[in-house]
Coordinates of C-alpha atoms in Angstrom, one line a residue:
Chain A
M1 CA 145.0 -84.3 -14.1
T2 CA 144.3 -85.6 -17.8
D3 CA 145.8 -84.4 -21.1
N4 CA 142.5 -84.0 -23.0
A5 CA 142.4 -81.5 -25.3
G6 CA 139.4 -79.7 -23.4
N7 CA 140.8 -79.8 -20.0
L8 CA 143.8 -77.8 -21.5
E9 CA 141.9 -75.4 -23.6
A10 CA 140.0 -74.9 -20.0
L11 CA 143.3 -74.4 -18.1
M12 CA 144.5 -72.1 -20.3
R13 CA 141.2 -69.7 -20.8
Q14 CA 141.6 -69.5 -16.7
S15 CA 144.9 -68.8 -16.9
L16 CA 144.3 -65.7 -19.2
A17 CA 142.4 -64.8 -16.4
G18 CA 144.7 -64.6 -14.3
D19 CA 144.4 -68.1 -12.4
Q20 CA 148.2 -68.8 -11.1
R21 CA 147.0 -72.8 -10.5
A22 CA 145.8 -73.5 -13.2
Y23 CA 148.7 -72.0 -15.4
A24 CA 151.1 -73.9 -13.7
S25 CA 148.7 -77.2 -13.8
L26 CA 149.3 -76.2 -18.0
L27 CA 152.6 -75.7 -17.8
Q28 CA 153.2 -78.8 -16.2
E29 CA 150.2 -81.0 -18.8
T30 CA 152.8 -79.1 -21.8
S31 CA 156.0 -80.3 -20.2
R32 CA 154.5 -83.8 -20.3
L33 CA 153.1 -83.6 -23.9
L34 CA 156.5 -81.9 -25.0
R35 CA 159.1 -84.0 -23.5
P36 CA 158.3 -87.1 -25.8
F37 CA 158.0 -84.8 -29.5
L38 CA 161.1 -83.1 -28.1
A39 CA 163.2 -86.5 -27.1
K40 CA 162.7 -88.2 -30.1
R41 CA 164.0 -85.4 -32.2
L42 CA 166.9 -84.5 -30.2
S43 CA 169.5 -86.7 -28.4
F44 CA 170.4 -86.3 -25.6
T45 CA 168.4 -85.2 -22.0
N46 CA 170.1 -81.5 -21.5
E47 CA 169.0 -80.4 -24.3
V48 CA 166.1 -81.9 -24.1
D49 CA 165.8 -79.8 -20.6
D50 CA 167.0 -77.0 -22.1
L51 CA 164.7 -76.5 -25.3
L52 CA 161.8 -77.7 -23.1
Q53 CA 162.2 -74.6 -20.7
E54 CA 162.5 -72.2 -23.8
I55 CA 159.7 -73.7 -25.2
L56 CA 157.9 -72.8 -21.4
I57 CA 159.0 -69.2 -21.1
S58 CA 157.8 -68.6 -25.2
I59 CA 154.6 -70.1 -24.7
H60 CA 155.0 -67.7 -22.0
K61 CA 155.4 -64.8 -23.7
A62 CA 153.1 -65.8 -26.7
R63 CA 149.9 -66.8 -24.2
H64 CA 148.2 -63.6 -25.3
T65 CA 147.6 -65.0 -28.9
Y66 CA 145.8 -67.4 -27.8
D67 CA 142.0 -66.6 -26.9
G68 CA 140.9 -70.3 -25.4
N69 CA 138.1 -70.4 -28.5
R70 CA 140.4 -73.1 -30.8
P71 CA 141.6 -76.3 -29.9
Y72 CA 145.4 -75.7 -27.4
K73 CA 147.5 -78.4 -29.1
P74 CA 148.2 -77.2 -32.5
W75 CA 148.9 -73.9 -31.2
V76 CA 151.8 -75.1 -28.6
Y77 CA 152.9 -77.2 -31.5
A78 CA 153.7 -74.6 -33.5
I79 CA 155.8 -72.9 -31.1
A80 CA 157.8 -75.6 -29.8
R81 CA 158.3 -76.7 -33.6
F82 CA 159.7 -73.2 -33.8
R83 CA 161.9 -73.3 -30.9
L84 CA 163.0 -76.8 -32.0
Q85 CA 164.0 -75.5 -35.5
D86 CA 166.2 -72.5 -34.1
Y87 CA 167.6 -74.8 -32.2
L88 CA 168.6 -77.1 -34.4
R89 CA 169.5 -74.7 -36.6
A90 CA 172.0 -72.8 -34.2
H91 CA 173.3 -76.2 -32.9
Y92 CA 174.2 -76.8 -36.8
S93 CA 176.0 -74.0 -37.4
D94 CA 177.6 -74.1 -34.5
H95 CA 178.9 -77.7 -35.7
L96 CA 179.5 -76.0 -39.1
R97 CA 181.1 -73.0 -37.6
D98 CA 183.5 -75.7 -35.2
A99 CA 183.6 -77.8 -37.8
I100 CA 187.5 -79.1 -38.7
E101 CA 188.1 -80.8 -42.3
L102 CA 189.1 -84.4 -41.5
S103 CA 192.3 -83.3 -44.1
E104 CA 193.4 -80.9 -40.7
V105 CA 193.4 -83.7 -38.2
E106 CA 194.4 -87.1 -40.3
E107 CA 198.0 -86.3 -39.4
S108 CA 197.0 -86.7 -36.0
L109 CA 195.4 -89.1 -36.0
P110 CA 196.2 -92.6 -35.1
E111 CA 196.5 -95.1 -37.6
H112 CA 193.8 -96.7 -36.4
V113 CA 191.3 -94.2 -34.8
T114 CA 189.7 -97.1 -32.7
E115 CA 192.5 -98.6 -31.1
T116 CA 195.0 -96.1 -28.2
G117 CA 197.9 -98.0 -26.2
M118 CA 195.6 -97.1 -22.7
S119 CA 192.6 -99.7 -21.9
Y120 CA 189.1 -97.6 -21.5
E121 CA 189.1 -98.5 -17.9
S122 CA 191.7 -97.3 -16.8
I123 CA 191.0 -94.0 -17.8
S124 CA 187.1 -94.2 -17.9
G125 CA 186.8 -91.6 -14.9
E126 CA 188.2 -88.9 -17.3
V127 CA 186.0 -89.8 -20.2
Q128 CA 182.8 -89.4 -17.9
K129 CA 184.4 -85.4 -17.8
L130 CA 184.2 -85.1 -21.1
P131 CA 181.3 -83.2 -23.1
E132 CA 178.4 -85.8 -22.7
K133 CA 178.6 -86.9 -27.0
Q134 CA 182.6 -87.0 -26.6
A135 CA 182.2 -89.3 -23.6
A136 CA 179.3 -91.6 -25.6
I137 CA 181.3 -91.7 -28.6
L138 CA 184.3 -93.2 -26.8
R139 CA 182.3 -95.7 -24.9
L140 CA 180.7 -97.2 -27.7
M141 CA 184.1 -97.3 -29.8
H142 CA 186.5 -98.2 -26.6
Q143 CA 184.0 -99.8 -24.3
E144 CA 181.4 -101.9 -26.5
G145 CA 183.7 -101.9 -29.3
Y146 CA 182.0 -100.7 -32.3
T147 CA 183.9 -98.9 -35.3
A148 CA 183.5 -95.7 -36.0
K149 CA 181.4 -96.1 -39.0
E150 CA 179.0 -97.9 -37.0
V151 CA 179.0 -95.2 -34.2
A152 CA 178.0 -92.7 -36.9
K153 CA 175.0 -94.6 -37.6
K154 CA 174.1 -95.1 -33.8
M155 CA 173.5 -91.6 -33.1
G156 CA 172.9 -89.9 -36.5
M157 CA 176.2 -88.2 -37.3
N158 CA 178.9 -89.1 -40.5
E159 CA 182.0 -90.8 -39.9
S160 CA 183.9 -87.2 -40.2
A161 CA 182.6 -86.4 -37.7
V162 CA 182.4 -89.3 -34.9
K163 CA 185.9 -89.0 -35.8
V164 CA 186.9 -85.1 -35.6
A165 CA 185.2 -85.4 -32.1
A166 CA 186.8 -89.2 -31.3
H167 CA 190.0 -86.8 -32.1
R168 CA 188.7 -84.1 -30.1
A169 CA 188.2 -86.3 -26.9
Y170 CA 191.5 -87.8 -27.4
K171 CA 193.5 -84.6 -27.2
I172 CA 191.3 -83.3 -24.1
L173 CA 192.4 -86.7 -22.6
R174 CA 195.7 -86.5 -23.3
N175 CA 195.9 -82.5 -21.9
K176 CA 194.4 -84.3 -18.7
L177 CA 196.6 -87.3 -18.6
E178 CA 200.4 -85.7 -18.6
R179 CA 199.1 -82.6 -16.3
Chain B
M1 CA 163.8 -81.8 -14.4
G2 CA 163.6 -79.7 -11.1
N3 CA 164.3 -76.6 -13.1
I4 CA 161.6 -77.3 -15.3
E5 CA 159.7 -77.2 -12.4
E6 CA 161.5 -74.4 -10.9
L7 CA 161.2 -72.5 -14.1
I8 CA 156.7 -73.4 -14.2
A9 CA 156.9 -71.7 -10.3
K10 CA 158.0 -68.5 -11.6
L11 CA 156.1 -68.7 -14.5
A12 CA 152.4 -69.4 -12.6
Q13 CA 153.9 -66.9 -9.6
D14 CA 154.6 -63.4 -12.4
T15 CA 150.9 -64.8 -14.6
A16 CA 148.3 -61.9 -14.2
A17 CA 145.6 -61.6 -16.4
V18 CA 145.9 -61.4 -19.9
K19 CA 143.6 -59.9 -22.4
P20 CA 144.0 -62.2 -25.6
A21 CA 144.7 -60.8 -28.9
P22 CA 142.0 -59.4 -31.3
H23 CA 140.6 -62.3 -34.0
P24 CA 143.0 -62.1 -37.1
Y25 CA 140.2 -61.1 -39.5
M26 CA 139.4 -58.6 -36.4
L27 CA 143.2 -57.2 -36.6
S28 CA 143.4 -57.3 -41.0
L29 CA 139.9 -55.5 -40.9
K30 CA 141.5 -52.5 -38.8
W31 CA 144.8 -52.4 -40.9
V32 CA 143.1 -52.5 -44.2
G33 CA 141.0 -50.1 -42.5
A34 CA 143.8 -47.4 -41.5
A35 CA 145.4 -48.8 -45.1
A36 CA 142.8 -47.7 -46.9
A37 CA 141.9 -44.5 -45.2
Y38 CA 146.1 -43.1 -46.0
L39 CA 145.3 -43.9 -49.8
A40 CA 142.8 -42.0 -50.2
V41 CA 143.9 -39.3 -48.0
S42 CA 146.9 -40.1 -50.3
L43 CA 145.0 -39.5 -53.5
A44 CA 142.9 -36.5 -51.8
V45 CA 146.7 -35.2 -51.7
S46 CA 148.2 -36.1 -55.2
G47 CA 144.8 -35.7 -57.3
L48 CA 143.7 -38.9 -59.3
R49 CA 144.1 -39.8 -63.0
P50 CA 142.2 -37.4 -65.2
G51 CA 139.3 -39.2 -66.6
L52 CA 139.9 -42.4 -64.0
M53 CA 136.1 -43.0 -64.3
E54 CA 135.8 -43.6 -68.4
K55 CA 139.3 -45.9 -68.0
F56 CA 137.0 -48.1 -65.4
H57 CA 134.9 -48.5 -68.4
E58 CA 138.0 -50.8 -70.1
P59 CA 137.7 -54.1 -68.9
W60 CA 140.9 -54.9 -68.2
F61 CA 142.5 -51.9 -66.6
A62 CA 139.4 -52.7 -64.1
A63 CA 140.2 -56.3 -63.6
E64 CA 143.8 -55.2 -62.6
I65 CA 142.6 -52.7 -60.5
A66 CA 140.4 -55.2 -58.8
A67 CA 143.2 -58.5 -58.6
L68 CA 145.5 -55.4 -57.0
L69 CA 142.7 -54.5 -54.5
G70 CA 142.3 -58.5 -54.2
I71 CA 146.0 -59.1 -53.6
F72 CA 146.1 -56.1 -50.6
I73 CA 142.8 -57.6 -48.9
A74 CA 144.7 -61.2 -48.8
T75 CA 148.3 -59.9 -47.9
S76 CA 146.5 -58.2 -45.4
V77 CA 144.6 -60.7 -43.8
S78 CA 147.7 -62.9 -44.5
A79 CA 150.0 -60.8 -42.7
A80 CA 147.3 -60.9 -39.7
L81 CA 147.1 -64.9 -39.5
L82 CA 150.6 -65.4 -40.5
A83 CA 151.3 -62.7 -36.9
F84 CA 149.8 -65.6 -35.0
P85 CA 152.1 -68.9 -33.8
D86 CA 149.4 -71.6 -35.0
L87 CA 148.2 -69.1 -38.4
H88 CA 145.3 -69.1 -35.8
Q89 CA 144.3 -72.5 -37.2
K90 CA 143.7 -71.3 -40.9
R91 CA 146.7 -72.4 -43.0
G92 CA 144.5 -71.5 -46.4
A93 CA 143.5 -69.0 -45.7
A94 CA 147.6 -67.9 -45.0
F95 CA 148.5 -68.3 -48.2
A96 CA 145.5 -67.0 -50.4
P97 CA 147.7 -64.2 -51.1
A98 CA 149.5 -66.8 -53.4
L99 CA 146.1 -67.0 -55.7
T100 CA 145.5 -63.3 -56.1
F101 CA 148.9 -62.7 -57.5
A102 CA 148.3 -65.6 -60.0
L103 CA 145.4 -63.4 -60.7
L104 CA 147.1 -60.2 -61.0
L105 CA 149.2 -62.3 -63.9
L106 CA 146.6 -63.6 -65.3
V107 CA 144.9 -59.9 -66.2
I108 CA 148.6 -58.8 -66.6
F109 CA 148.7 -61.7 -69.8
F110 CA 145.3 -61.1 -71.2
A111 CA 146.1 -56.7 -70.8
W112 CA 149.3 -57.2 -72.7
N113 CA 147.7 -58.9 -75.5
A114 CA 144.3 -56.7 -75.6
D115 CA 146.9 -53.5 -75.7
S116 CA 147.7 -53.3 -79.6
P117 CA 148.8 -51.2 -80.7
P118 CA 150.7 -50.9 -77.5
A119 CA 150.5 -47.7 -75.7
P120 CA 153.6 -45.8 -75.5
L121 CA 155.9 -45.7 -72.9
P122 CA 156.4 -43.1 -70.4
V123 CA 159.1 -41.1 -70.2
H124 CA 159.5 -41.4 -66.8
S125 CA 161.0 -45.0 -65.6
F126 CA 162.3 -45.7 -62.4
E127 CA 160.3 -42.7 -60.7
C128 CA 157.5 -45.1 -60.4
T129 CA 159.0 -47.8 -58.1
T130 CA 160.3 -44.7 -56.1
D131 CA 157.0 -43.1 -55.5
I132 CA 155.4 -46.3 -54.9
T133 CA 157.9 -47.3 -52.1
L134 CA 158.0 -43.5 -50.4
I135 CA 154.0 -44.0 -50.3
S136 CA 154.6 -47.8 -49.0
L137 CA 156.8 -46.9 -46.6
L138 CA 154.4 -45.8 -43.5
P139 CA 152.0 -48.9 -44.0
A140 CA 154.9 -50.9 -44.4
A141 CA 156.0 -50.1 -40.7
W142 CA 152.5 -50.1 -39.3
T143 CA 151.9 -53.3 -40.6
F144 CA 155.4 -54.5 -39.4
Y145 CA 155.5 -52.4 -35.9
A146 CA 152.0 -54.4 -35.4
M147 CA 152.8 -57.2 -35.8
R148 CA 156.0 -57.2 -33.7
Q149 CA 152.9 -56.9 -31.1
Y150 CA 152.7 -61.4 -31.2
A151 CA 154.6 -63.9 -32.0
S152 CA 155.1 -64.9 -35.6
T153 CA 156.4 -68.5 -36.4
H154 CA 156.8 -67.7 -39.9
Y155 CA 159.0 -65.0 -39.7
H156 CA 160.6 -64.3 -43.4
L157 CA 156.9 -65.2 -44.7
A158 CA 155.2 -62.5 -42.5
G159 CA 157.7 -60.5 -43.3
G160 CA 157.4 -61.0 -46.8
I161 CA 153.4 -60.4 -47.4
A162 CA 153.2 -57.8 -45.0
L163 CA 156.2 -55.9 -47.3
L164 CA 153.7 -56.7 -50.2
S165 CA 150.8 -55.9 -48.5
A166 CA 152.4 -52.7 -47.4
F167 CA 153.7 -52.3 -51.3
S168 CA 150.1 -53.4 -53.0
V169 CA 149.1 -49.4 -51.2
G170 CA 151.8 -48.0 -53.3
A171 CA 150.9 -49.7 -56.9
L172 CA 147.5 -49.0 -56.1
W173 CA 147.8 -45.2 -55.5
L174 CA 150.2 -44.9 -58.3
R175 CA 147.8 -47.2 -60.7
L176 CA 145.1 -44.2 -60.0
H177 CA 147.2 -41.8 -59.9
E178 CA 149.3 -41.8 -63.3
I179 CA 148.5 -41.4 -66.5
N180 CA 150.1 -43.9 -68.1
D181 CA 149.1 -47.6 -70.2
S182 CA 151.9 -49.2 -71.1
I183 CA 151.9 -52.8 -69.6
I184 CA 155.9 -53.5 -70.3
H185 CA 156.1 -50.3 -68.1
L186 CA 153.9 -51.2 -64.8
I187 CA 155.7 -55.0 -65.5
Q188 CA 159.1 -53.6 -65.3
W189 CA 158.6 -50.7 -62.7
H190 CA 155.3 -51.2 -60.9
Y191 CA 155.1 -54.7 -60.1
L192 CA 158.6 -56.9 -60.7
P193 CA 159.8 -54.3 -58.1
M194 CA 157.0 -54.6 -56.1
L195 CA 158.0 -58.6 -56.0
V196 CA 161.6 -57.6 -55.4
F197 CA 160.1 -55.8 -52.4
G198 CA 158.2 -59.0 -50.9
L199 CA 161.7 -60.8 -51.2
I200 CA 163.2 -57.7 -49.3
G201 CA 160.4 -58.6 -47.0
L202 CA 161.5 -62.2 -46.0
W203 CA 164.8 -61.2 -44.6
L204 CA 163.4 -57.9 -43.0
G205 CA 161.1 -60.2 -41.4
K206 CA 163.9 -62.5 -39.0
A207 CA 165.5 -59.2 -38.6
V208 CA 162.4 -57.4 -37.0
L209 CA 159.4 -60.2 -36.2
K210 CA 161.6 -62.3 -34.7
W211 CA 160.7 -63.2 -31.0

């Protein structure tokens, strides 16, 4: 199946008429179409998958608003952008809610946040169990030797957020290793 | 990836024939028709202002009513377009109310300049806003209910436009019913509150139209 526009519109028309196979093909083509769009805007594969699922459900709910007579792609991208904005808004508001002022953690931060007494290799098993973003930050800082500033630039975050995430990861690791 | 395949299979299994939504122009025609009938009934019950026909010979009054009608039609069309995720790919028409509002502003400005000596202020004040609000409640509820059947991706704007559409019906009704020619009063108690309700609609849109 090629993803040229005419095919997608024809598939949608068949889907609206109740053709389940055409609908499955349409959703597969749509997810192929949207995956790179989302991957460009989100950092992690699991985020892309989660959001893609939400978008497919939204397409399903809103399919009666497409009549098969106008281009399909602008319709589907409008829904995708809408869900992406919703996701990013919720994501960033969660971050703001959970955000810790750097001054609050400064005292408990090690002198140099990139230096710890333990080698990264010895605890890499535990690091892998951390949330994806925290694990990535520790890997970049301790295995690949980037500074917090460089990691921030690489991951599209600010330096304080990287330090806070690293601090949280240290706390989790410390608790685990002390047990 | 496996989850996506599973979801697609499930959605495909659940699907049945779906009747596509009517074209937004047809939808807005229905809304305009219903609101016009409601306006006619309201005016029949409350009565037209005395000397309305002679009043239409005054160019700025006629222009004001025409601009209000323009707002009513443009906001109805825009609300119908905004109920679709892609604005039915008619973005220009969806933003047409901005032009009609600019036209009303212009008409009010010229009417104000032409209002010499100024018409006396009526004795009442906020009662006009209350009356407009009461008359607008039914069209507002109807428009929001109708818009909820679709899938707006611009719910803030859609809510604002829906309320403006409903309040334009109220404003038209009062202008055709009330004996009042004071431009200051019109601005203060008719049109500014209408804009305020448009702003409230931005918030209401999120509460009602989010899906």
